Short mmCIF file of C-alpha atoms in Angstrom, two decimals:
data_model
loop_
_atom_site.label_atom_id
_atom_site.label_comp_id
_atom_site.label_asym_id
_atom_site.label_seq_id
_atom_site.Cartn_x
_atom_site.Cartn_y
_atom_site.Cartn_z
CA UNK M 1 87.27 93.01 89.07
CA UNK M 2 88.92 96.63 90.23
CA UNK M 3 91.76 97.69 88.07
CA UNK M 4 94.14 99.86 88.14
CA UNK M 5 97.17 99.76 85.37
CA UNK M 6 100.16 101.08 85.43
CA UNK M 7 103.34 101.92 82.85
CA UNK M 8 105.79 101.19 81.86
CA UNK M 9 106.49 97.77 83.60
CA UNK M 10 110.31 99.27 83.56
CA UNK M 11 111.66 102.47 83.23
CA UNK M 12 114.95 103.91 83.09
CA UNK M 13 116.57 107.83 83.56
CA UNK M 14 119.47 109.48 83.61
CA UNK M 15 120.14 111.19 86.85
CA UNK M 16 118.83 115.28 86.48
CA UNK M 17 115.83 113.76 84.21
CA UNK M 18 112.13 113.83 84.12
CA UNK M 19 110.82 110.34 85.34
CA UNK M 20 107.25 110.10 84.43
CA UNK M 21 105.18 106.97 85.62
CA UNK M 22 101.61 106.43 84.38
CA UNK M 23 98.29 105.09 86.00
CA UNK M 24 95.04 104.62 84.81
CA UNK M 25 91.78 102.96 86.26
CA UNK M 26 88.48 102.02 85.02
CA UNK M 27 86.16 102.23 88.06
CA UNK M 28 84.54 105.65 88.75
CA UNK M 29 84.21 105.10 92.38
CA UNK M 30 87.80 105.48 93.06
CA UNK M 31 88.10 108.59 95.30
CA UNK M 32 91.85 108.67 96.09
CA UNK M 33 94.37 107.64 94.69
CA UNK M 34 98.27 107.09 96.84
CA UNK M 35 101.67 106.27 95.17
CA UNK M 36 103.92 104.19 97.22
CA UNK M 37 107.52 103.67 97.03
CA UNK M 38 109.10 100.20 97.63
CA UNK M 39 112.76 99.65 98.00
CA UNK M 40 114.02 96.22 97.73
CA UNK M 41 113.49 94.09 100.97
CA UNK M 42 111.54 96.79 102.28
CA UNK M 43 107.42 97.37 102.23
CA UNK M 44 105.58 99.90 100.33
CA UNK M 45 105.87 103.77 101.47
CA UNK M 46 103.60 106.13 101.08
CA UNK M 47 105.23 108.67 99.23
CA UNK M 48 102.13 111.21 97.86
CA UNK M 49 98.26 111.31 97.27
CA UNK M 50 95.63 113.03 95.37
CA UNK M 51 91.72 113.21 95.66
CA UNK M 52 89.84 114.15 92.46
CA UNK M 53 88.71 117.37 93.32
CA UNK M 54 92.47 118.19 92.47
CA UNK M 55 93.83 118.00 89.01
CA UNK M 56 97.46 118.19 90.51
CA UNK M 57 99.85 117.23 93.79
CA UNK M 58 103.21 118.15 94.46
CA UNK M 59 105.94 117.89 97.48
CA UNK M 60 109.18 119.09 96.52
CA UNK M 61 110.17 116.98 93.27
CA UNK M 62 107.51 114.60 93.05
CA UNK M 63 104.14 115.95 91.30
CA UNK M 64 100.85 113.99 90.48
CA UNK M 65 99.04 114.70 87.50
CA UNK M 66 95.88 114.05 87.59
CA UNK M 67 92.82 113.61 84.83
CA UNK M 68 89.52 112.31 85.99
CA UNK M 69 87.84 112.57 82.86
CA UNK M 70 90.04 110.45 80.99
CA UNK M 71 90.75 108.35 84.35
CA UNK M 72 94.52 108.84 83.77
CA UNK M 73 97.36 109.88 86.83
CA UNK M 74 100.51 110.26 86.42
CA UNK M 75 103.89 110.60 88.72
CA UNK M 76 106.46 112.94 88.19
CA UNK M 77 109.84 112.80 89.59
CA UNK M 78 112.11 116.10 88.42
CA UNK M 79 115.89 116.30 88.99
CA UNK M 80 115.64 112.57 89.44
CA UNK M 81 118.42 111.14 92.09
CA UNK M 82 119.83 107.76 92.11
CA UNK M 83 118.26 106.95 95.71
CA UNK M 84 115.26 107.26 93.84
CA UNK M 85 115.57 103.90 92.49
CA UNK M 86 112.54 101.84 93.37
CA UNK M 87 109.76 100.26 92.50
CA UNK M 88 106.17 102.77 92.12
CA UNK M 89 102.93 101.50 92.90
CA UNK M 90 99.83 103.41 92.47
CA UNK M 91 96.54 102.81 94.67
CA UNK M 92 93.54 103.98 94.20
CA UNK M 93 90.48 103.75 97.23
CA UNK M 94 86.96 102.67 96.29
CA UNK M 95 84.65 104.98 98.27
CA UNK M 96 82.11 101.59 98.62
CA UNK M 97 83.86 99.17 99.95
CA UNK M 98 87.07 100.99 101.12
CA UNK M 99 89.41 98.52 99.49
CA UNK M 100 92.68 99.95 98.30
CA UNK M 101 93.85 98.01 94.85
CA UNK M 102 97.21 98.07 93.44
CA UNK M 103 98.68 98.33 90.09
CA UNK M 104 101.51 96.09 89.38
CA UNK M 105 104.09 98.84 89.96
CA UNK M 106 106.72 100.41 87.58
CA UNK M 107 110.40 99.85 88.31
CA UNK M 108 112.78 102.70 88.23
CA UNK M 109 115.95 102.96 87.56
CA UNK M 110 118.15 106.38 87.62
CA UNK M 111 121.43 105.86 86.32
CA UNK M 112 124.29 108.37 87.90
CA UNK I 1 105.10 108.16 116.26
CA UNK I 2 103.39 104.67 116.19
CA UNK I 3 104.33 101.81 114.25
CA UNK I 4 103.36 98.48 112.91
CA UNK I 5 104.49 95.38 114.18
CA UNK I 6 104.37 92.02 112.36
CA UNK I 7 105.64 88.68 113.87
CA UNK I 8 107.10 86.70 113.00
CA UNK I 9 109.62 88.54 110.20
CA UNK I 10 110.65 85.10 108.94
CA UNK I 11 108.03 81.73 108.42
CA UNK I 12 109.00 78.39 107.47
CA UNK I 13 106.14 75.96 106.86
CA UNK I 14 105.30 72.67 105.99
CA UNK I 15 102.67 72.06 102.97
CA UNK I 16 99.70 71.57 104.72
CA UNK I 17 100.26 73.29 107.85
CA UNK I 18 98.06 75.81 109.50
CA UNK I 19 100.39 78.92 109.72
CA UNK I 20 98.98 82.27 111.89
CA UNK I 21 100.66 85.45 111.35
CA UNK I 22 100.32 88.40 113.45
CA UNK I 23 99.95 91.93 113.28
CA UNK I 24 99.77 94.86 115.88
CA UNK I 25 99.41 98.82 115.43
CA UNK I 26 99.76 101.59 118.26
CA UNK I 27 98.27 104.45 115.27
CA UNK I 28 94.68 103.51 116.94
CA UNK I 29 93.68 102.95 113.51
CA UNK I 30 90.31 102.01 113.15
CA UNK I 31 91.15 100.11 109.58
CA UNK I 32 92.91 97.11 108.86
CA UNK I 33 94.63 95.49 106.09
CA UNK I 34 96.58 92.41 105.12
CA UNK I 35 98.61 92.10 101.92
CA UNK I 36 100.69 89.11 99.85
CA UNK I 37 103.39 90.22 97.02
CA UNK I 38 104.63 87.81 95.60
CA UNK I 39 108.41 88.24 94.57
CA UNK I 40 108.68 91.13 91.67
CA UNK I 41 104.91 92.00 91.64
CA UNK I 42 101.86 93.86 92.94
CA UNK I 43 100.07 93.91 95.77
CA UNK I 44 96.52 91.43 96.24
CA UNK I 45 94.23 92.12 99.29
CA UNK I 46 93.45 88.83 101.12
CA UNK I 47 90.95 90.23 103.99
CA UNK I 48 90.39 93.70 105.79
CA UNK I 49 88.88 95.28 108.59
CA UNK I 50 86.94 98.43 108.56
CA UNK I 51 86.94 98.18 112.45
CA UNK I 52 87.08 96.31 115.47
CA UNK I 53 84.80 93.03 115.10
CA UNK I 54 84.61 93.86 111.48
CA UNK I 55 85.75 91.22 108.78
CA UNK I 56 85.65 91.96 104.79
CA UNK I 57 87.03 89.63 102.23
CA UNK I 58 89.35 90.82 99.35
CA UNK I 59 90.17 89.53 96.65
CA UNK I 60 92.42 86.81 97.59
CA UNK I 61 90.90 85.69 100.95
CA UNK I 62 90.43 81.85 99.53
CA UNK I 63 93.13 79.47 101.60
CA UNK I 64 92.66 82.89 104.26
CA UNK I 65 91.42 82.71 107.42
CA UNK I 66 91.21 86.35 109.89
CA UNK I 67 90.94 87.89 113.00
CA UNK I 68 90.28 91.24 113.98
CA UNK I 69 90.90 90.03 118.25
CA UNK I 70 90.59 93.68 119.01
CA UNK I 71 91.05 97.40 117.10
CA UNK I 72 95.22 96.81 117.58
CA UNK I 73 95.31 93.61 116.19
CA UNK I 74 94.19 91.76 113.42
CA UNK I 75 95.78 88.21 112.39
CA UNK I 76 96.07 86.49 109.10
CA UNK I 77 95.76 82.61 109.12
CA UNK I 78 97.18 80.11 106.20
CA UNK I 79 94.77 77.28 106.19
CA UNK I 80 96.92 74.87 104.53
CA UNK I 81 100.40 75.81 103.14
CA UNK I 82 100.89 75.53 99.79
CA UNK I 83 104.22 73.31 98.54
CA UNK I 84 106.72 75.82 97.37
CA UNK I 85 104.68 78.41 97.94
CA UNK I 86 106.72 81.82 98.71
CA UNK I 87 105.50 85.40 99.71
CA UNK I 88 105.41 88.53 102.05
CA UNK I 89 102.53 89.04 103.86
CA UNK I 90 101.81 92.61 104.45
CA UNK I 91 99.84 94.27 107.15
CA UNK I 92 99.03 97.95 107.04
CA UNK I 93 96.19 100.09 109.23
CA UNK I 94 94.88 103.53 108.38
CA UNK I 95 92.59 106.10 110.57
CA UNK I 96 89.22 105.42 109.36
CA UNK I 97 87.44 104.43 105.93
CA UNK I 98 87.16 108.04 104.72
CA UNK I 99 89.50 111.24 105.22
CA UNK I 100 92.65 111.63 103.22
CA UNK I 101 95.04 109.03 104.91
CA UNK I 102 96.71 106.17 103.01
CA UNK I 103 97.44 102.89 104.47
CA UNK I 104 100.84 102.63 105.93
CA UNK I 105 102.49 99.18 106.02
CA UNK I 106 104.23 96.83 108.56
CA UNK I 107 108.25 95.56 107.48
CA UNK I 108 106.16 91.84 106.40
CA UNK I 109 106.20 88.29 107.00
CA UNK I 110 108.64 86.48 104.28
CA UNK I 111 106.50 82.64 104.11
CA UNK I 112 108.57 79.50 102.46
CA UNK I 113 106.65 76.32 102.48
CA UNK I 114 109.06 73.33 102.37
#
């Protein structure tokens, strides 16, 4: 079965701080890869996406860092805000069979 | 700007009860999705749609029954509630199988089974 796996389960930042969410994947026909946000009581939102042919992503202060060869991404937030408080989920597309499969999600927290 | 519609918000079943769930998009997506989370995790695929007429299991789709009636709609059925069982169902739609667009999602139907 598809994977994708994210970390930490739980992660916690001072507001003004780096939050930095990880991502990896084992399938190599994955050909892009969204982040959703998800407040609580509300569904997912996309919130940024990458296609391999890039190695990076960014709108405003969120940045994806991407690695194909080591099948790693990873999800920057800078001058982290309390409203960004939510729980991440990372996606990645399989270019066969067009499914989208979820990690498990990473819960932030960004402490005023 | 279009938007996904799911009815109802709010499903209370009885264990054993057939329960449909419906979901509409004005995007005139050609792809369709539907979703469960369970409470504090991830996200499973039960069935999709590539387009209209099309039907694709995922990964959950045993207990699922689905419908793609036409390329706006596309309905989830429960073929017998589970006791206890509690979830969102989430439907989401994007413009086609390739291209550079994610999914985006409906506001879910919360199930409790009595």
């Amino acid at each position: 079965q598809q994977q994708v796996r994210q970390s930490p389960q739980s992660l916690t930042v001072w507001e003004g701080e780096t939050a930095i969410l990880n991502c990896s994947y084992e399938d190599s026909t994955f050909d892009y890869f969204p982040w959703y946000w998800q407040f609580p009581r509300e569904s997912p939102a996309l919130l940024i996406a990458i296609r391999p042919v890039s190695n990076k992503k960014e709108d405003g202060r969120f940045t994806i860092f991407f690695n194909k060869r080591e099948k790693k991404l990873s999800l920057h937030i800078t001058d982290s805000q309390p409203g960004d408080s939510a729980t991440y989920f990372c996606a990645a597309r399989n270019t066969g069979n067009y499914k989208y499969v979820f990690g498990a999600g990473t819960r932030l927290k960004v402490i005023a | 700007g279009g938007i996904i519609t799911q009815t109802p918000k709010f499903l209370i079943g009885q264990e054993g009860q057939k329960l449909t769930l419906k979901c509409q998009q004005n995007f005139n997506h050609d792809t369709m999705y539907w979703y469960r989370q369970d409470s504090g995790k991830g996200l499973r695929l039960i069935y999709y749609s590539i387009t209209e007429n099309d039907l694709q299991k995922g990964d959950l789709s045993e207990g699922y029954d689905a419908s793609r009636e036409k390329k706006s709609s596309f309905s989830l059925t429960v073929t017998s509630a589970q006791k206890n069982e509690m979830a969102v169902f989430l439907c989401a739609s994007s413009p086609g199988t390739g291209g550079n667009q994610a999914p985006l999602f409906g506001e879910g139907t919360r199930l409790s089974v009595l």
